mmCIF file of C-alpha atoms in Angstrom:
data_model
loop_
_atom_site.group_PDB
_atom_site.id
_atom_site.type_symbol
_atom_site.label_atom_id
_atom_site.label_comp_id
_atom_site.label_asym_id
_atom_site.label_seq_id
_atom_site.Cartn_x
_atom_site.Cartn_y
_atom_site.Cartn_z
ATOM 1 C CA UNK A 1 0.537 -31.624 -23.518
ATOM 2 C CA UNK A 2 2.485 -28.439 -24.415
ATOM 3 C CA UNK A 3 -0.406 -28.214 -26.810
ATOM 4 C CA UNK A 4 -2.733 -27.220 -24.534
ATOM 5 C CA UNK A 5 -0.856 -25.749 -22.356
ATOM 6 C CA UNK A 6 0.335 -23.264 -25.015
ATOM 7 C CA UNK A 7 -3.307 -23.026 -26.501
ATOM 8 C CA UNK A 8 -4.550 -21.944 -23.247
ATOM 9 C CA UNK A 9 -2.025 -19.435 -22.500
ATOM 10 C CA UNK A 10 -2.880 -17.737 -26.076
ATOM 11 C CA UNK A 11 -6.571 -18.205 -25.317
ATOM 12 C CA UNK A 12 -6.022 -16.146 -22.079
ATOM 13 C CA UNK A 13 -3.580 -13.392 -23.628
ATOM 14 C CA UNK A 14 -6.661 -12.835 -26.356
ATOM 15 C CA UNK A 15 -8.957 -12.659 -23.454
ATOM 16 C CA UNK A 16 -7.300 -10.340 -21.518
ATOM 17 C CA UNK A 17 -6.521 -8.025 -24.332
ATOM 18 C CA UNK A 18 -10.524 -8.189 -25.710
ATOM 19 C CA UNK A 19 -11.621 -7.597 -22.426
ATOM 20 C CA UNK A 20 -8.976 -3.928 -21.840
ATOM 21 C CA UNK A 21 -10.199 -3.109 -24.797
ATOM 22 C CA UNK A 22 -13.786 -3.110 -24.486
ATOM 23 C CA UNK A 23 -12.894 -1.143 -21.145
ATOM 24 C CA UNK A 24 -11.260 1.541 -23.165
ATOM 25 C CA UNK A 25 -14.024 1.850 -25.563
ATOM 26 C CA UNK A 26 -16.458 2.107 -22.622
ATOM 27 C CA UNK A 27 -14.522 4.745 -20.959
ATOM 28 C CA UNK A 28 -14.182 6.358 -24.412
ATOM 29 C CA UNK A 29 -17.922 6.847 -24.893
ATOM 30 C CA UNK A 30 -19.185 6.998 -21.032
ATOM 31 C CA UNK A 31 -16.265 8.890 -19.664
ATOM 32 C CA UNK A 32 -13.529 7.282 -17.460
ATOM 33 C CA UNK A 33 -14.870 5.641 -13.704
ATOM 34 C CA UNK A 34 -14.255 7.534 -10.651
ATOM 35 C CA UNK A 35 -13.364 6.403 -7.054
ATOM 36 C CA UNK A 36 -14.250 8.522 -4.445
ATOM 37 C CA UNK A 37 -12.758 7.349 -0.946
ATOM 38 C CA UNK A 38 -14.844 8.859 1.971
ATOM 39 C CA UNK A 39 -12.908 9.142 5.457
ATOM 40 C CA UNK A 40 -16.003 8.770 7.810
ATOM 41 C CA UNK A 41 -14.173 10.290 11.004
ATOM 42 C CA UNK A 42 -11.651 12.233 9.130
ATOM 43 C CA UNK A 43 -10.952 14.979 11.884
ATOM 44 C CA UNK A 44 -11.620 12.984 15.055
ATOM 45 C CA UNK A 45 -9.299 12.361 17.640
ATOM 46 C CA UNK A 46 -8.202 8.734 17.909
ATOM 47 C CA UNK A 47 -8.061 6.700 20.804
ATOM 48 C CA UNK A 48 -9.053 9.247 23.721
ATOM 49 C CA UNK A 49 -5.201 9.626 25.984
ATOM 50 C CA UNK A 50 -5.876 8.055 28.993
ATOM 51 C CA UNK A 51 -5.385 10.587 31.810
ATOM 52 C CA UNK A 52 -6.467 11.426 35.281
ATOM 53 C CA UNK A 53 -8.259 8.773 37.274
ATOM 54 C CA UNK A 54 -7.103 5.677 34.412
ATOM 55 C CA UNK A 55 -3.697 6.849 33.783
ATOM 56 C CA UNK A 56 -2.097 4.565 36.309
ATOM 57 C CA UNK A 57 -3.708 1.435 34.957
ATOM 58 C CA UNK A 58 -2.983 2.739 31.228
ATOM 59 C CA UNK A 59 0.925 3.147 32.421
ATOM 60 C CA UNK A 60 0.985 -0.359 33.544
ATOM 61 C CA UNK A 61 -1.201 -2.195 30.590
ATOM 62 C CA UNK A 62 2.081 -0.292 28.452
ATOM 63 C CA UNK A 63 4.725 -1.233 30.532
ATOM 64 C CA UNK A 64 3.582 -4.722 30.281
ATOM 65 C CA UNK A 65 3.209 -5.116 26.860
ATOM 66 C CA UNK A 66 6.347 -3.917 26.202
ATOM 67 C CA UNK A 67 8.426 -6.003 28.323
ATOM 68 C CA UNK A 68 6.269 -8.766 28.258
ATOM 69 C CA UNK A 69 7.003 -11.223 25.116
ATOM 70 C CA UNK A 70 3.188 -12.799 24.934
ATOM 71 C CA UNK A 71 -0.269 -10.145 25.331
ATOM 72 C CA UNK A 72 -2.037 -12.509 27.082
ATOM 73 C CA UNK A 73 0.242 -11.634 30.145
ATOM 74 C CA UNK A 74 -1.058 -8.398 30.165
ATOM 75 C CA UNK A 75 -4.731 -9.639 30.186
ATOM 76 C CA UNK A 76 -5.574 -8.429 33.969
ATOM 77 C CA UNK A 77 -4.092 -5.200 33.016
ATOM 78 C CA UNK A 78 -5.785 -4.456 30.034
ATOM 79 C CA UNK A 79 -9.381 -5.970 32.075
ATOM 80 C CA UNK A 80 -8.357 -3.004 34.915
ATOM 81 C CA UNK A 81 -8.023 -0.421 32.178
ATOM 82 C CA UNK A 82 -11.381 -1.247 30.721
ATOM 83 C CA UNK A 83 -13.240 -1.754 34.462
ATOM 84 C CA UNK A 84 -11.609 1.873 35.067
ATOM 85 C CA UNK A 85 -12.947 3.313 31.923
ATOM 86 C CA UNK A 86 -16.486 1.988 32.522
ATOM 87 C CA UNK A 87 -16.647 3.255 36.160
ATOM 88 C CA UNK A 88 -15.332 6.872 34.757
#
């Protein structure tokens, strides 16, 4: 059984070291791979500070959810934040 097990594991280490290989000797001739991470709303605001006509209900969905030890307690207060938002 170690056999195998041992076989395997040496099979693997071979593997892994063919395969970095041939990914240095592609890099080598094509030139290394680039990532480029785009930020699609790099420069927007975030979430919109509630203020004016919602603030109220905005106060009270975050006083809830921080005393409260479950969010589904605050589930009317988050549904009067949205109903606000919609009707401003």
């Amino acid at each position: 059984m170690m056999s195998g097990l041992m076989g395997s594991m040496a099979s693997g280490m071979a593997m892994g070291t063919g395969m970095a290989v041939a990914n240095r000797a592609v890099d080598a001739v094509m030139g290394p791979r680039q990532t480029e991470v785009v930020h699609r709303h790099e420069g927007a605001p975030g979430a919109a500070p509630a203020s004016g006509v919602c603030q109220f209900q905005h106060d009270q969905l975050n006083q809830c959810m921080k005393s409260a030890s479950d969010a589904s307690v605050c589930q009317s207060y988050l549904d009067a934040l949205k109903s606000c938002q919609q009707q401003a």
